[in-house]
């Protein structure tokens, strides 16, 4: 099993490790049913001679398919690829948090702060504060649920 390291935001790295860490592999291992698994596979390139070592805060196992790219030779992710993966992982984290907050508040009556605390505890997130997560949710909610006021004009007879 070939492993690669990439640099992502600390909170995102903690979330991904908390959700997908595999004890057997000793690194993050994405299930083949996820879109990110296919994205990683598509982004893999042959390692250039000038980049012999990977650095970063998130280590994960490369996808191994029956046919196609062999991970022993296709085991490099460029800066652009790492940025795409960082954005995808960040989107996964925020989408899960926002969905969890909405579901807990509206279906179960659980307060936002309690949901955020549970989310941080579940995935071992320590590098970002509860207030920052809540503020992100408020910004997202305002941006996506903003409603334009309807103008009520009287009809003239």
CSV table of N, CA and C in Angstrom, one decimal, residues 9-153:
chain,number,residue,atom,x,y,z
A,9,UNK,N,-5.7,22.3,5.5
A,9,UNK,CA,-5.9,23.0,6.7
A,9,UNK,C,-6.0,22.1,7.9
A,10,UNK,N,-5.5,22.5,9.1
A,10,UNK,CA,-5.4,21.6,10.2
A,10,UNK,C,-6.8,21.1,10.7
A,11,UNK,N,-7.8,21.9,10.7
A,11,UNK,CA,-9.1,21.4,11.1
A,11,UNK,C,-9.6,20.3,10.1
A,12,UNK,N,-9.4,20.5,8.8
A,12,UNK,CA,-9.8,19.6,7.8
A,12,UNK,C,-9.0,18.3,7.9
A,13,UNK,N,-7.7,18.4,8.2
A,13,UNK,CA,-6.9,17.2,8.4
A,13,UNK,C,-7.4,16.4,9.6
A,14,UNK,N,-7.8,17.0,10.7
A,14,UNK,CA,-8.3,16.4,11.9
A,14,UNK,C,-9.7,15.7,11.6
A,15,UNK,N,-10.5,16.4,10.8
A,15,UNK,CA,-11.8,15.8,10.4
A,15,UNK,C,-11.6,14.6,9.6
A,16,UNK,N,-10.8,14.6,8.6
A,16,UNK,CA,-10.6,13.5,7.7
A,16,UNK,C,-10.0,12.3,8.4
A,17,UNK,N,-9.0,12.6,9.3
A,17,UNK,CA,-8.4,11.5,10.1
A,17,UNK,C,-9.5,10.9,11.0
A,18,UNK,N,-10.3,11.8,11.6
A,18,UNK,CA,-11.3,11.3,12.5
A,18,UNK,C,-12.4,10.4,11.8
A,19,UNK,N,-12.6,10.7,10.6
A,19,UNK,CA,-13.7,10.0,9.9
A,19,UNK,C,-13.2,8.8,9.1
A,20,UNK,N,-12.0,8.9,8.5
A,20,UNK,CA,-11.6,7.8,7.6
A,20,UNK,C,-10.3,7.1,8.0
A,21,UNK,N,-9.8,7.3,9.2
A,21,UNK,CA,-8.5,6.7,9.6
A,21,UNK,C,-8.7,5.2,9.6
A,22,UNK,N,-7.7,4.5,9.1
A,22,UNK,CA,-7.7,3.0,9.0
A,22,UNK,C,-6.6,2.5,9.8
A,23,UNK,N,-6.8,1.7,10.9
A,23,UNK,CA,-5.8,1.2,11.7
A,23,UNK,C,-4.8,0.2,11.0
A,24,UNK,N,-5.4,-0.6,10.1
A,24,UNK,CA,-4.6,-1.5,9.3
A,24,UNK,C,-3.6,-0.8,8.5
A,25,UNK,N,-4.0,0.2,7.8
A,25,UNK,CA,-3.2,0.9,6.8
A,25,UNK,C,-2.2,1.9,7.6
A,26,UNK,N,-2.6,2.3,8.8
A,26,UNK,CA,-1.8,3.3,9.5
A,26,UNK,C,-1.9,4.7,8.9
A,27,UNK,N,-3.0,4.9,8.1
A,27,UNK,CA,-3.2,6.2,7.5
A,27,UNK,C,-4.7,6.3,7.1
A,28,UNK,N,-5.1,7.4,6.5
A,28,UNK,CA,-6.4,7.6,6.1
A,28,UNK,C,-6.6,6.7,4.8
A,29,UNK,N,-7.7,6.0,4.8
A,29,UNK,CA,-8.1,5.2,3.6
A,29,UNK,C,-9.5,5.5,3.2
A,30,UNK,N,-9.7,6.1,2.0
A,30,UNK,CA,-11.0,6.5,1.6
A,30,UNK,C,-11.8,5.2,1.0
A,31,UNK,N,-13.0,5.1,1.3
A,31,UNK,CA,-13.8,4.0,0.7
A,31,UNK,C,-13.9,4.2,-0.8
A,32,UNK,N,-14.0,3.2,-1.6
A,32,UNK,CA,-14.0,3.3,-3.1
A,32,UNK,C,-15.4,3.9,-3.5
A,33,UNK,N,-16.4,3.9,-2.7
A,33,UNK,CA,-17.7,4.4,-3.0
A,33,UNK,C,-17.8,5.9,-3.0
A,34,UNK,N,-16.8,6.6,-2.5
A,34,UNK,CA,-16.8,8.1,-2.4
A,34,UNK,C,-16.2,8.7,-3.6
A,35,UNK,N,-16.7,9.9,-3.9
A,35,UNK,CA,-16.2,10.7,-5.1
A,35,UNK,C,-14.8,11.1,-4.9
A,36,UNK,N,-14.3,11.3,-3.7
A,36,UNK,CA,-13.0,11.7,-3.4
A,36,UNK,C,-12.0,10.6,-3.8
A,37,UNK,N,-12.4,9.4,-3.7
A,37,UNK,CA,-11.5,8.2,-4.0
A,37,UNK,C,-11.2,8.3,-5.5
A,38,UNK,N,-12.3,8.5,-6.3
A,38,UNK,CA,-12.1,8.6,-7.8
A,38,UNK,C,-11.3,9.9,-8.1
A,39,UNK,N,-11.6,11.0,-7.4
A,39,UNK,CA,-10.8,12.2,-7.7
A,39,UNK,C,-9.3,12.1,-7.5
A,40,UNK,N,-9.0,11.4,-6.4
A,40,UNK,CA,-7.6,11.2,-6.1
A,40,UNK,C,-7.0,10.3,-7.2
A,41,UNK,N,-7.7,9.3,-7.6
A,41,UNK,CA,-7.2,8.4,-8.6
A,41,UNK,C,-7.0,9.2,-9.9
A,42,UNK,N,-7.9,10.0,-10.3
A,42,UNK,CA,-7.8,10.8,-11.5
A,42,UNK,C,-6.6,11.8,-11.4
A,43,UNK,N,-6.3,12.4,-10.3
A,43,UNK,CA,-5.3,13.4,-10.1
A,43,UNK,C,-3.9,12.8,-10.0
A,44,UNK,N,-3.7,11.5,-9.8
A,44,UNK,CA,-2.4,10.9,-9.7
A,44,UNK,C,-1.6,11.1,-10.9
A,45,UNK,N,-0.3,11.4,-10.7
A,45,UNK,CA,0.7,11.6,-11.8
A,45,UNK,C,1.9,10.8,-11.5
A,46,UNK,N,2.8,10.6,-12.5
A,46,UNK,CA,4.1,10.1,-12.2
A,46,UNK,C,4.9,11.1,-11.4
A,47,UNK,N,5.7,10.6,-10.5
A,47,UNK,CA,6.5,11.5,-9.6
A,47,UNK,C,7.6,12.1,-10.4
A,48,UNK,N,7.7,13.4,-10.5
A,48,UNK,CA,8.9,14.1,-11.1
A,48,UNK,C,10.2,13.8,-10.3
A,49,UNK,N,11.3,13.8,-11.0
A,49,UNK,CA,12.6,13.6,-10.3
A,49,UNK,C,12.8,14.7,-9.3
A,50,UNK,N,12.4,15.9,-9.5
A,50,UNK,CA,12.6,17.0,-8.7
A,50,UNK,C,11.8,17.0,-7.4
A,51,UNK,N,10.8,16.0,-7.2
A,51,UNK,CA,10.0,16.0,-6.0
A,51,UNK,C,10.1,14.6,-5.4
A,52,UNK,N,11.2,14.2,-4.8
A,52,UNK,CA,11.3,12.9,-4.2
A,52,UNK,C,10.5,12.6,-2.9
A,53,UNK,N,10.3,13.7,-2.1
A,53,UNK,CA,9.7,13.5,-0.8
A,53,UNK,C,8.4,14.3,-0.7
A,54,UNK,N,7.4,13.6,-0.1
A,54,UNK,CA,6.1,14.3,0.2
A,54,UNK,C,6.1,15.0,1.6
A,55,UNK,N,5.5,16.1,1.7
A,55,UNK,CA,5.4,16.8,3.0
A,55,UNK,C,4.0,17.2,3.1
A,56,UNK,N,3.5,17.3,4.4
A,56,UNK,CA,2.2,17.7,4.6
A,56,UNK,C,1.7,17.1,6.0
A,57,UNK,N,0.5,17.5,6.3
A,57,UNK,CA,-0.1,17.1,7.6
A,57,UNK,C,-1.2,16.0,7.5
A,58,UNK,N,-1.4,15.5,6.3
A,58,UNK,CA,-2.4,14.5,6.1
A,58,UNK,C,-1.9,13.4,5.2
A,59,UNK,N,-1.8,12.2,5.8
A,59,UNK,CA,-1.2,11.0,5.1
A,59,UNK,C,-2.4,10.1,4.7
A,60,UNK,N,-2.5,9.7,3.5
A,60,UNK,CA,-3.5,8.7,3.1
A,60,UNK,C,-3.0,7.7,2.1
A,61,UNK,N,-3.7,6.6,2.1
A,61,UNK,CA,-3.4,5.5,1.2
A,61,UNK,C,-3.9,5.8,-0.2
A,62,UNK,N,-3.1,5.5,-1.2
A,62,UNK,CA,-3.6,5.7,-2.6
A,62,UNK,C,-4.6,4.6,-3.0
A,63,UNK,N,-5.5,5.0,-3.9
A,63,UNK,CA,-6.4,4.0,-4.4
A,63,UNK,C,-5.7,3.0,-5.2
A,64,UNK,N,-6.1,1.7,-5.1
A,64,UNK,CA,-5.5,0.6,-5.8
A,64,UNK,C,-6.6,0.0,-6.6
A,65,UNK,N,-6.6,0.2,-7.9
A,65,UNK,CA,-7.6,-0.4,-8.8
A,65,UNK,C,-7.0,-1.6,-9.5
A,66,UNK,N,-7.9,-2.5,-10.0
A,66,UNK,CA,-7.5,-3.6,-10.7
A,66,UNK,C,-6.8,-3.3,-12.0
A,67,UNK,N,-7.3,-2.3,-12.7
A,67,UNK,CA,-6.7,-1.9,-14.0
A,67,UNK,C,-6.5,-0.4,-14.0
A,68,UNK,N,-5.5,0.1,-14.7
A,68,UNK,CA,-5.3,1.5,-14.8
A,68,UNK,C,-4.0,1.9,-14.2
A,69,UNK,N,-3.9,3.0,-13.5
A,69,UNK,CA,-2.7,3.5,-12.9
A,69,UNK,C,-2.2,2.7,-11.8
A,70,UNK,N,-0.9,2.3,-11.9
A,70,UNK,CA,-0.2,1.5,-10.8
A,70,UNK,C,0.2,2.5,-9.7
A,71,UNK,N,-0.2,2.4,-8.5
A,71,UNK,CA,0.2,3.4,-7.4
A,71,UNK,C,1.7,3.4,-7.2
A,72,UNK,N,2.4,2.4,-7.6
A,72,UNK,CA,3.9,2.4,-7.3
A,72,UNK,C,4.6,3.4,-8.2
A,73,UNK,N,4.0,3.7,-9.4
A,73,UNK,CA,4.6,4.6,-10.3
A,73,UNK,C,3.8,5.9,-10.4
A,74,UNK,N,2.5,5.9,-10.2
A,74,UNK,CA,1.6,7.1,-10.2
A,74,UNK,C,1.3,7.4,-8.8
A,75,UNK,N,2.2,8.1,-8.1
A,75,UNK,CA,2.1,8.4,-6.7
A,75,UNK,C,2.4,9.8,-6.3
A,76,UNK,N,2.1,10.7,-7.2
A,76,UNK,CA,2.4,12.1,-7.0
A,76,UNK,C,1.2,13.0,-7.2
A,77,UNK,N,1.0,13.9,-6.3
A,77,UNK,CA,-0.1,14.9,-6.4
A,77,UNK,C,0.5,16.3,-6.5
A,78,UNK,N,0.3,17.0,-7.6
A,78,UNK,CA,0.9,18.4,-7.8
A,78,UNK,C,0.2,19.3,-6.8
A,79,UNK,N,0.7,20.6,-6.8
A,79,UNK,CA,0.2,21.6,-5.9
A,79,UNK,C,-1.3,21.9,-6.3
A,80,UNK,N,-1.6,21.9,-7.6
A,80,UNK,CA,-2.9,22.1,-8.0
A,80,UNK,C,-3.8,21.0,-7.6
A,81,UNK,N,-3.4,19.8,-7.7
A,81,UNK,CA,-4.1,18.6,-7.2
A,81,UNK,C,-4.4,18.7,-5.7
A,82,UNK,N,-3.3,19.1,-5.0
A,82,UNK,CA,-3.5,19.2,-3.5
A,82,UNK,C,-4.5,20.2,-3.2
A,83,UNK,N,-4.5,21.3,-3.9
A,83,UNK,CA,-5.5,22.4,-3.6
A,83,UNK,C,-6.9,21.9,-3.9
A,84,UNK,N,-7.1,21.2,-5.0
A,84,UNK,CA,-8.4,20.6,-5.3
A,84,UNK,C,-8.9,19.6,-4.2
A,85,UNK,N,-8.0,18.8,-3.8
A,85,UNK,CA,-8.3,17.8,-2.7
A,85,UNK,C,-8.6,18.6,-1.4
A,86,UNK,N,-7.9,19.6,-1.1
A,86,UNK,CA,-8.1,20.4,0.1
A,86,UNK,C,-9.5,21.0,0.0
A,87,UNK,N,-9.9,21.6,-1.1
A,87,UNK,CA,-11.2,22.2,-1.3
A,87,UNK,C,-12.3,21.1,-1.2
A,88,UNK,N,-12.1,20.0,-1.7
A,88,UNK,CA,-13.1,18.9,-1.7
A,88,UNK,C,-13.3,18.4,-0.2
A,89,UNK,N,-12.2,18.2,0.5
A,89,UNK,CA,-12.3,17.8,1.8
A,89,UNK,C,-12.9,18.8,2.8
A,90,UNK,N,-12.6,20.1,2.5
A,90,UNK,CA,-13.2,21.2,3.3
A,90,UNK,C,-14.7,21.2,3.0
A,91,UNK,N,-15.1,21.0,1.8
A,91,UNK,CA,-16.5,21.0,1.4
A,91,UNK,C,-17.2,19.8,2.1
A,92,UNK,N,-16.6,18.7,2.2
A,92,UNK,CA,-17.1,17.5,2.9
A,92,UNK,C,-17.4,17.8,4.3
A,93,UNK,N,-16.4,18.5,5.0
A,93,UNK,CA,-16.5,18.8,6.4
A,93,UNK,C,-17.7,19.8,6.7
A,94,UNK,N,-17.7,20.9,5.9
A,94,UNK,CA,-18.7,21.9,6.1
A,94,UNK,C,-20.1,21.3,5.8
A,95,UNK,N,-20.2,20.6,4.7
A,95,UNK,CA,-21.5,20.0,4.4
A,95,UNK,C,-22.0,19.1,5.5
A,96,UNK,N,-21.2,18.3,6.0
A,96,UNK,CA,-21.6,17.4,7.1
A,96,UNK,C,-22.0,18.2,8.3
A,97,UNK,N,-21.2,19.2,8.7
A,97,UNK,CA,-21.5,19.9,9.9
A,97,UNK,C,-22.8,20.7,9.7
A,98,UNK,N,-23.0,21.4,8.5
A,98,UNK,CA,-24.2,22.1,8.3
A,98,UNK,C,-25.5,21.2,8.3
A,99,UNK,N,-25.4,20.1,7.7
A,99,UNK,CA,-26.5,19.1,7.7
A,99,UNK,C,-26.8,18.6,9.1
A,100,UNK,N,-25.8,18.3,9.8
A,100,UNK,CA,-25.9,17.8,11.2
A,100,UNK,C,-26.6,18.9,12.1
A,101,UNK,N,-26.2,20.1,11.9
A,101,UNK,CA,-26.7,21.2,12.7
A,101,UNK,C,-28.2,21.4,12.4
A,102,UNK,N,-28.5,21.5,11.1
A,102,UNK,CA,-29.9,21.6,10.7
A,102,UNK,C,-30.8,20.5,11.2
A,103,UNK,N,-30.3,19.3,11.0
A,103,UNK,CA,-31.1,18.1,11.4
A,103,UNK,C,-31.3,18.1,12.9
A,104,UNK,N,-30.3,18.3,13.7
A,104,UNK,CA,-30.4,18.3,15.1
A,104,UNK,C,-31.3,19.4,15.7
A,105,UNK,N,-31.2,20.6,15.1
A,105,UNK,CA,-32.0,21.7,15.5
A,105,UNK,C,-33.5,21.5,15.2
A,106,UNK,N,-33.7,21.2,14.0
A,106,UNK,CA,-35.1,21.2,13.5
A,106,UNK,C,-35.9,19.9,13.8
A,107,UNK,N,-35.2,18.8,13.8
A,107,UNK,CA,-35.8,17.5,14.0
A,107,UNK,C,-35.8,17.0,15.5
A,108,UNK,N,-34.7,17.3,16.1
A,108,UNK,CA,-34.4,16.8,17.5
A,108,UNK,C,-34.5,17.9,18.6
A,109,UNK,N,-34.4,19.1,18.2
A,109,UNK,CA,-34.5,20.2,19.1
A,109,UNK,C,-33.2,20.4,19.9
A,110,UNK,N,-32.0,19.9,19.4
A,110,UNK,CA,-30.7,20.1,20.0
A,110,UNK,C,-30.1,21.4,19.6
A,111,UNK,N,-29.6,22.1,20.6
A,111,UNK,CA,-29.0,23.4,20.4
A,111,UNK,C,-27.8,23.3,19.4
A,112,UNK,N,-27.5,24.4,18.7
A,112,UNK,CA,-26.4,24.5,17.8
A,112,UNK,C,-25.1,24.2,18.5
A,113,UNK,N,-24.8,24.8,19.7
A,113,UNK,CA,-23.6,24.7,20.4
A,113,UNK,C,-23.3,23.2,20.8
A,114,UNK,N,-24.4,22.6,21.2
A,114,UNK,CA,-24.2,21.2,21.6
A,114,UNK,C,-23.9,20.3,20.4
A,115,UNK,N,-24.5,20.6,19.2
A,115,UNK,CA,-24.2,19.9,18.0
A,115,UNK,C,-22.7,20.1,17.6
A,116,UNK,N,-22.3,21.3,17.7
A,116,UNK,CA,-20.9,21.6,17.3
A,116,UNK,C,-19.9,20.9,18.2
A,117,UNK,N,-20.2,20.9,19.5
A,117,UNK,CA,-19.4,20.2,20.5
A,117,UNK,C,-19.3,18.7,20.2
A,118,UNK,N,-20.5,18.1,19.8
A,118,UNK,CA,-20.5,16.7,19.5
A,118,UNK,C,-19.7,16.4,18.2
A,119,UNK,N,-19.8,17.3,17.2
A,119,UNK,CA,-19.1,17.1,16.0
A,119,UNK,C,-17.6,17.2,16.2
A,120,UNK,N,-17.2,18.1,17.0
A,120,UNK,CA,-15.7,18.3,17.3
A,120,UNK,C,-15.2,17.1,18.1
A,121,UNK,N,-16.0,16.6,19.0
A,121,UNK,CA,-15.6,15.4,19.8
A,121,UNK,C,-15.5,14.2,19.0
A,122,UNK,N,-16.5,14.0,18.1
A,122,UNK,CA,-16.6,12.8,17.3
A,122,UNK,C,-15.4,12.7,16.4
A,123,UNK,N,-14.9,13.8,15.8
A,123,UNK,CA,-13.8,13.7,14.8
A,123,UNK,C,-12.5,14.2,15.4
A,124,UNK,N,-12.4,14.5,16.7
A,124,UNK,CA,-11.2,14.9,17.3
A,124,UNK,C,-10.6,16.3,16.8
A,125,UNK,N,-11.5,17.2,16.5
A,125,UNK,CA,-11.1,18.5,16.0
A,125,UNK,C,-10.8,19.4,17.2
A,126,UNK,N,-9.5,19.9,17.1
A,126,UNK,CA,-9.1,20.8,18.2
A,126,UNK,C,-8.5,22.1,17.7
A,127,UNK,N,-8.2,22.2,16.4
A,127,UNK,CA,-7.4,23.3,15.9
A,127,UNK,C,-8.3,24.5,15.5
A,128,UNK,N,-9.6,24.4,15.7
A,128,UNK,CA,-10.6,25.4,15.4
A,128,UNK,C,-11.6,25.5,16.5
A,129,UNK,N,-12.0,26.7,16.8
A,129,UNK,CA,-12.9,26.9,17.9
A,129,UNK,C,-14.4,26.6,17.6
A,130,UNK,N,-15.1,26.4,18.6
A,130,UNK,CA,-16.6,26.2,18.4
A,130,UNK,C,-17.2,27.4,17.8
A,131,UNK,N,-16.8,28.6,18.2
A,131,UNK,CA,-17.3,29.8,17.7
A,131,UNK,C,-17.0,30.0,16.2
A,132,UNK,N,-15.9,29.6,15.8
A,132,UNK,CA,-15.5,29.7,14.3
A,132,UNK,C,-16.4,28.8,13.5
A,133,UNK,N,-16.7,27.6,14.0
A,133,UNK,CA,-17.6,26.7,13.3
A,133,UNK,C,-19.0,27.2,13.3
A,134,UNK,N,-19.5,27.8,14.4
A,134,UNK,CA,-20.8,28.4,14.4
A,134,UNK,C,-20.9,29.6,13.5
A,135,UNK,N,-19.9,30.4,13.5
A,135,UNK,CA,-19.9,31.6,12.7
A,135,UNK,C,-19.9,31.2,11.2
A,136,UNK,N,-19.2,30.1,10.8
A,136,UNK,CA,-19.3,29.6,9.4
A,136,UNK,C,-20.7,29.2,9.1
A,137,UNK,N,-21.3,28.5,10.0
A,137,UNK,CA,-22.7,28.1,9.8
A,137,UNK,C,-23.6,29.3,9.6
A,138,UNK,N,-23.5,30.3,10.4
A,138,UNK,CA,-24.3,31.5,10.3
A,138,UNK,C,-24.1,32.2,8.9
A,139,UNK,N,-22.9,32.3,8.5
A,139,UNK,CA,-22.6,32.9,7.2
A,139,UNK,C,-23.2,32.1,6.1
A,140,UNK,N,-23.1,30.8,6.2
A,140,UNK,CA,-23.6,29.9,5.1
A,140,UNK,C,-25.2,30.0,5.1
A,141,UNK,N,-25.8,30.0,6.3
A,141,UNK,CA,-27.2,30.0,6.4
A,141,UNK,C,-27.7,31.4,5.8
A,142,UNK,N,-27.1,32.5,6.1
A,142,UNK,CA,-27.5,33.8,5.6
A,142,UNK,C,-27.4,33.8,4.1
A,143,UNK,N,-26.3,33.3,3.6
A,143,UNK,CA,-26.0,33.3,2.1
A,143,UNK,C,-27.0,32.4,1.4
A,144,UNK,N,-27.3,31.2,1.9
A,144,UNK,CA,-28.1,30.3,1.1
A,144,UNK,C,-29.6,30.5,1.4
A,145,UNK,N,-30.0,31.0,2.5
A,145,UNK,CA,-31.4,31.1,2.8
A,145,UNK,C,-31.9,32.5,2.8
A,146,UNK,N,-31.2,33.4,2.3
A,146,UNK,CA,-31.6,34.8,2.2
A,146,UNK,C,-32.8,34.9,1.3
A,147,UNK,N,-33.8,35.5,1.7
A,147,UNK,CA,-35.1,35.6,1.0
A,147,UNK,C,-35.3,37.1,0.6
A,148,UNK,N,-35.6,37.3,-0.7
A,148,UNK,CA,-35.9,38.6,-1.1
A,148,UNK,C,-37.3,39.0,-0.7
A,149,UNK,N,-37.5,40.2,-0.2
A,149,UNK,CA,-38.8,40.6,0.2
A,149,UNK,C,-39.7,40.8,-1.0
A,150,UNK,N,-40.8,40.3,-0.9
A,150,UNK,CA,-41.8,40.4,-2.0
A,150,UNK,C,-42.5,41.7,-1.9
A,151,UNK,N,-42.5,42.4,-3.0
A,151,UNK,CA,-43.2,43.6,-3.0
A,151,UNK,C,-44.7,43.4,-3.2
A,152,UNK,N,-45.5,43.9,-2.3
A,152,UNK,CA,-47.0,43.8,-2.4
A,152,UNK,C,-47.5,45.1,-3.0
A,153,UNK,N,-47.8,45.0,-4.3
A,153,UNK,CA,-48.4,46.2,-4.9
A,153,UNK,C,-49.9,46.0,-5.1
